[in-house]
PDB file of C-alpha atoms in Angstrom:
ATOM      1  CA  MET A   1       6.848  20.181 -23.591  1.00 49.00           C
ATOM      2  CA  ALA A   2       7.897  18.331 -20.432  1.00 63.00           C
ATOM      3  CA  ASN A   3       7.799  14.555 -20.348  1.00 80.00           C
ATOM      4  CA  VAL A   4       5.315  12.644 -18.189  1.00 79.00           C
ATOM      5  CA  ALA A   5       7.816  12.071 -15.354  1.00 70.00           C
ATOM      6  CA  GLU A   6       8.613  15.785 -15.150  1.00 76.00           C
ATOM      7  CA  GLN A   7       4.916  16.698 -15.179  1.00 78.00           C
ATOM      8  CA  THR A   8       4.231  14.176 -12.417  1.00 73.00           C
ATOM      9  CA  VAL A   9       6.979  15.634 -10.248  1.00 72.00           C
ATOM     10  CA  THR A  10       5.635  19.134 -10.907  1.00 78.00           C
ATOM     11  CA  VAL A  11       2.115  18.146  -9.840  1.00 78.00           C
ATOM     12  CA  PHE A  12       2.954  15.886  -6.886  1.00 74.00           C
ATOM     13  CA  GLY A  13       6.447  16.981  -5.836  1.00 75.00           C
ATOM     14  CA  GLU A  14       5.340  19.257  -3.016  1.00 81.00           C
ATOM     15  CA  SER A  15       2.977  16.682  -1.483  1.00 78.00           C
ATOM     16  CA  TRP A  16       5.613  13.923  -1.871  1.00 77.00           C
ATOM     17  CA  VAL A  17       8.128  15.934   0.102  1.00 80.00           C
ATOM     18  CA  SER A  18       5.610  17.130   2.692  1.00 83.00           C
ATOM     19  CA  GLN A  19       4.019  13.723   3.300  1.00 83.00           C
ATOM     20  CA  GLY A  20       7.324  11.926   3.021  1.00 81.00           C
ATOM     21  CA  LEU A  21       8.844  14.079   5.752  1.00 83.00           C
ATOM     22  CA  LYS A  22       5.793  13.573   7.990  1.00 88.00           C
ATOM     23  CA  ASN A  23       6.003   9.791   7.485  1.00 85.00           C
ATOM     24  CA  LEU A  24       9.768   9.490   7.699  1.00 83.00           C
ATOM     25  CA  GLU A  25       9.899   8.528  11.382  1.00 86.00           C
ATOM     26  CA  VAL A  26       7.245   5.810  11.212  1.00 86.00           C
ATOM     27  CA  ALA A  27       8.511   4.589   7.830  1.00 84.00           C
ATOM     28  CA  SER A  28      12.067   4.386   9.143  1.00 82.00           C
ATOM     29  CA  GLN A  29      10.869   2.076  11.915  1.00 85.00           C
ATOM     30  CA  SER A  30       9.019  -0.217   9.510  1.00 87.00           C
ATOM     31  CA  PRO A  31      10.582  -3.157   7.706  1.00 88.00           C
ATOM     32  CA  THR A  32      10.963  -2.734   3.968  1.00 85.00           C
ATOM     33  CA  ILE A  33       9.197  -4.892   1.443  1.00 86.00           C
ATOM     34  CA  VAL A  34      12.520  -6.747   1.072  1.00 84.00           C
ATOM     35  CA  ARG A  35      11.538  -8.587   4.263  1.00 86.00           C
ATOM     36  CA  LEU A  36       8.706 -10.238   2.311  1.00 85.00           C
ATOM     37  CA  LYS A  37      11.043 -11.587  -0.372  1.00 83.00           C
ATOM     38  CA  ASP A  38      10.737 -15.238   0.657  1.00 87.00           C
ATOM     39  CA  ALA A  39       7.449 -15.056   2.580  1.00 87.00           C
ATOM     40  CA  PHE A  40       5.331 -16.380  -0.275  1.00 87.00           C
ATOM     41  CA  VAL A  41       7.536 -19.021  -1.834  1.00 90.00           C
ATOM     42  CA  GLY A  42       5.293 -21.878  -2.944  1.00 92.00           C
ATOM     43  CA  LYS A  43       2.111 -19.847  -2.368  1.00 93.00           C
ATOM     44  CA  THR A  44      -0.266 -18.464  -4.943  1.00 95.00           C
ATOM     45  CA  LEU A  45      -0.859 -14.723  -4.787  1.00 94.00           C
ATOM     46  CA  VAL A  46      -3.960 -13.119  -6.268  1.00 96.00           C
ATOM     47  CA  ALA A  47      -3.557  -9.418  -7.051  1.00 96.00           C
ATOM     48  CA  VAL A  48      -6.851  -7.525  -6.804  1.00 97.00           C
ATOM     49  CA  VAL A  49      -7.411  -4.133  -8.420  1.00 94.00           C
ATOM     50  CA  ALA A  50     -10.572  -2.089  -8.905  1.00 91.00           C
ATOM     51  CA  GLY A  51     -12.383  -2.303 -12.205  1.00 91.00           C
ATOM     52  CA  PRO A  52     -15.104  -4.176 -14.061  1.00 91.00           C
ATOM     53  CA  SER A  53     -13.306  -7.517 -13.787  1.00 92.00           C
ATOM     54  CA  LEU A  54     -13.450  -7.309  -9.982  1.00 94.00           C
ATOM     55  CA  ASP A  55     -17.253  -7.424  -9.984  1.00 91.00           C
ATOM     56  CA  LYS A  56     -17.139 -10.274 -12.484  1.00 94.00           C
ATOM     57  CA  ASN A  57     -14.642 -12.304 -10.406  1.00 95.00           C
ATOM     58  CA  ILE A  58     -15.627 -11.467  -6.830  1.00 96.00           C
ATOM     59  CA  GLU A  59     -17.242 -14.878  -6.211  1.00 96.00           C
ATOM     60  CA  THR A  60     -14.125 -16.679  -7.459  1.00 97.00           C
ATOM     61  CA  ILE A  61     -11.969 -14.574  -5.130  1.00 97.00           C
ATOM     62  CA  LYS A  62     -14.382 -15.407  -2.293  1.00 96.00           C
ATOM     63  CA  GLU A  63     -13.916 -19.135  -2.977  1.00 96.00           C
ATOM     64  CA  LEU A  64     -10.124 -18.699  -2.943  1.00 96.00           C
ATOM     65  CA  ARG A  65      -9.872 -16.874   0.411  1.00 91.00           C
ATOM     66  CA  GLY A  66      -7.809 -18.842   2.877  1.00 91.00           C
ATOM     67  CA  LYS A  67      -6.226 -20.835   0.033  1.00 95.00           C
ATOM     68  CA  VAL A  68      -4.234 -18.033  -1.603  1.00 97.00           C
ATOM     69  CA  VAL A  69      -2.616 -14.775  -0.535  1.00 96.00           C
ATOM     70  CA  ILE A  70      -4.952 -11.919  -1.458  1.00 97.00           C
ATOM     71  CA  TYR A  71      -3.022  -8.737  -2.308  1.00 96.00           C
ATOM     72  CA  SER A  72      -5.258  -5.729  -2.888  1.00 95.00           C
ATOM     73  CA  VAL A  73      -4.762  -2.106  -3.823  1.00 92.00           C
ATOM     74  CA  THR A  74      -6.649   0.387  -1.657  1.00 89.00           C
ATOM     75  CA  HIS A  75      -9.170   1.121  -4.403  1.00 89.00           C
ATOM     76  CA  ALA A  76     -10.489  -2.482  -4.249  1.00 93.00           C
ATOM     77  CA  VAL A  77     -10.648  -2.950  -0.461  1.00 92.00           C
ATOM     78  CA  GLN A  78     -14.218  -1.741   0.034  1.00 90.00           C
ATOM     79  CA  ALA A  79     -15.529  -4.125  -2.633  1.00 92.00           C
ATOM     80  CA  LEU A  80     -13.675  -7.062  -1.082  1.00 94.00           C
ATOM     81  CA  LEU A  81     -14.832  -6.338   2.456  1.00 92.00           C
ATOM     82  CA  LYS A  82     -18.412  -5.881   1.236  1.00 92.00           C
ATOM     83  CA  HIS A  83     -18.199  -9.564   0.248  1.00 94.00           C
ATOM     84  CA  ASP A  84     -16.487 -10.629   3.499  1.00 93.00           C
ATOM     85  CA  ILE A  85     -13.110 -11.003   1.814  1.00 95.00           C
ATOM     86  CA  VAL A  86     -10.319  -9.675   4.021  1.00 94.00           C
ATOM     87  CA  PRO A  87      -7.182  -8.983   1.977  1.00 95.00           C
ATOM     88  CA  ASP A  88      -4.002 -10.455   3.424  1.00 95.00           C
ATOM     89  CA  ILE A  89      -2.038  -7.464   2.137  1.00 95.00           C
ATOM     90  CA  ILE A  90      -3.209  -3.967   1.202  1.00 94.00           C
ATOM     91  CA  ALA A  91      -0.943  -1.815  -0.955  1.00 93.00           C
ATOM     92  CA  ALA A  92      -1.124   1.980  -0.796  1.00 90.00           C
ATOM     93  CA  VAL A  93       1.097   3.814  -3.249  1.00 84.00           C
ATOM     94  CA  ASP A  94      -0.798   6.922  -4.326  1.00 79.00           C
ATOM     95  CA  PRO A  95       0.267  10.216  -2.717  1.00 73.00           C
ATOM     96  CA  GLU A  96      -3.302  11.499  -2.902  1.00 71.00           C
ATOM     97  CA  GLU A  97      -5.635  11.161   0.087  1.00 63.00           C
ATOM     98  CA  LEU A  98      -6.426   7.430   0.175  1.00 63.00           C
ATOM     99  CA  ASN A  99      -7.888   7.166   3.640  1.00 61.00           C
ATOM    100  CA  TYR A 100     -11.402   7.486   2.167  1.00 64.00           C
ATOM    101  CA  HIS A 101     -10.886   4.069   0.522  1.00 70.00           C
ATOM    102  CA  LEU A 102     -10.102   2.605   3.934  1.00 72.00           C
ATOM    103  CA  PHE A 103     -12.124   4.861   6.264  1.00 66.00           C
ATOM    104  CA  ASN A 104     -14.193   2.788   8.716  1.00 68.00           C
ATOM    105  CA  GLN A 105     -12.941  -0.416   7.100  1.00 71.00           C
ATOM    106  CA  LYS A 106     -11.678  -3.376   9.098  1.00 81.00           C
ATOM    107  CA  VAL A 107      -7.958  -3.334   8.286  1.00 86.00           C
ATOM    108  CA  GLU A 108      -6.671  -4.872  11.526  1.00 90.00           C
ATOM    109  CA  LYS A 109      -6.317  -8.335   9.965  1.00 93.00           C
ATOM    110  CA  SER A 110      -4.423  -7.096   6.911  1.00 94.00           C
ATOM    111  CA  PHE A 111      -0.767  -6.259   6.453  1.00 94.00           C
ATOM    112  CA  ALA A 112      -0.020  -3.004   4.629  1.00 94.00           C
ATOM    113  CA  VAL A 113       2.657  -2.260   2.065  1.00 94.00           C
ATOM    114  CA  LEU A 114       2.953   1.520   2.012  1.00 92.00           C
ATOM    115  CA  GLY A 115       4.843   4.103   0.051  1.00 89.00           C
ATOM    116  CA  ILE A 116       6.650   6.674   2.156  1.00 86.00           C
ATOM    117  CA  THR A 117       4.652   9.446   0.493  1.00 85.00           C
ATOM    118  CA  VAL A 118       1.104   8.126   1.052  1.00 87.00           C
ATOM    119  CA  SER A 119      -1.210  10.101   3.311  1.00 85.00           C
ATOM    120  CA  GLN A 120      -0.157  10.215   6.951  1.00 87.00           C
ATOM    121  CA  ASP A 121      -3.700   9.074   7.840  1.00 86.00           C
ATOM    122  CA  VAL A 122      -3.057   5.779   6.046  1.00 88.00           C
ATOM    123  CA  TRP A 123       0.184   5.260   7.999  1.00 89.00           C
ATOM    124  CA  LYS A 124      -1.799   5.775  11.246  1.00 89.00           C
ATOM    125  CA  MET A 125      -4.353   3.037  10.467  1.00 89.00           C
ATOM    126  CA  PRO A 126      -4.299  -0.070  12.667  1.00 91.00           C
ATOM    127  CA  PHE A 127      -2.979  -2.588  10.159  1.00 93.00           C
ATOM    128  CA  ARG A 128      -1.748  -5.961  11.417  1.00 93.00           C
ATOM    129  CA  GLY A 129       1.724  -4.870  10.340  1.00 93.00           C
ATOM    130  CA  LYS A 130       3.285  -2.332   7.983  1.00 94.00           C
ATOM    131  CA  PHE A 131       6.011  -2.642   5.380  1.00 93.00           C
ATOM    132  CA  VAL A 132       7.492   0.259   3.450  1.00 90.00           C
ATOM    133  CA  MET A 133       8.377   0.261  -0.232  1.00 86.00           C
ATOM    134  CA  PRO A 134       9.656   2.804  -2.721  1.00 80.00           C
ATOM    135  CA  VAL A 135       6.839   3.847  -5.037  1.00 77.00           C
ATOM    136  CA  ASN A 136       7.922   7.059  -6.710  1.00 70.00           C
ATOM    137  CA  MET A 137      11.424   7.250  -7.977  1.00 66.00           C
ATOM    138  CA  ALA A 138      11.830  10.978  -7.433  1.00 62.00           C
ATOM    139  CA  TYR A 139      11.492  10.891  -3.641  1.00 67.00           C
ATOM    140  CA  ASP A 140      11.485   7.343  -2.286  1.00 68.00           C
ATOM    141  CA  SER A 141      14.651   6.320  -4.099  1.00 68.00           C
ATOM    142  CA  TRP A 142      16.473   9.204  -2.454  1.00 68.00           C
ATOM    143  CA  VAL A 143      15.211   8.182   1.007  1.00 69.00           C
ATOM    144  CA  PHE A 144      16.072   4.506   0.474  1.00 68.00           C
ATOM    145  CA  SER A 145      19.552   5.433  -0.778  1.00 70.00           C
ATOM    146  CA  LEU A 146      20.237   7.124   2.568  1.00 67.00           C
ATOM    147  CA  PHE A 147      19.701   3.858   4.449  1.00 63.00           C
ATOM    148  CA  GLY A 148      20.939   1.306   1.931  1.00 59.00           C
ATOM    149  CA  PRO A 149      19.483  -2.129   1.153  1.00 54.00           C
ATOM    150  CA  THR A 150      18.647  -3.110   4.732  1.00 52.00           C
ATOM    151  CA  PRO A 151      15.572  -4.980   5.999  1.00 45.00           C
ATOM    152  CA  CYS A 152      14.520  -1.851   7.927  1.00 49.00           C
ATOM    153  CA  LEU A 153      15.200   1.754   7.160  1.00 47.00           C
ATOM    154  CA  SER A 154      16.257   2.423  10.755  1.00 44.00           C
TER     155      SER A 154
END
């Protein structure tokens, strides 16, 4: 029996390569997440993910907006925006179609941290700015190794 990593590559490998190649030009022109290394020194960051605790804590997050950096995964964006909470940073890492989490959402005020292999539709969204990060070791690590540890891939 194959291990989990091998099974994941078997299931997603084709879409990783296909989407990664489609996104390579725009990703290569985007700064890497390394650029954010010192951006939040001395600031509190609240990581928001979808789940039962989000509903329980949404009012607390609402009180914190403007006082902390709100970092959200795509799955939690709709819930935040429903409560007038605009995430400072939205992270998209899943190679599946994620644009439905963000479709018709106001993302112009948020920065995005995107994996090279996320849906091309997500890369086309009008974020305030985009940063690229490696999210799956099988593909992204290979792409990043081609360019080395530079602030931008290009």
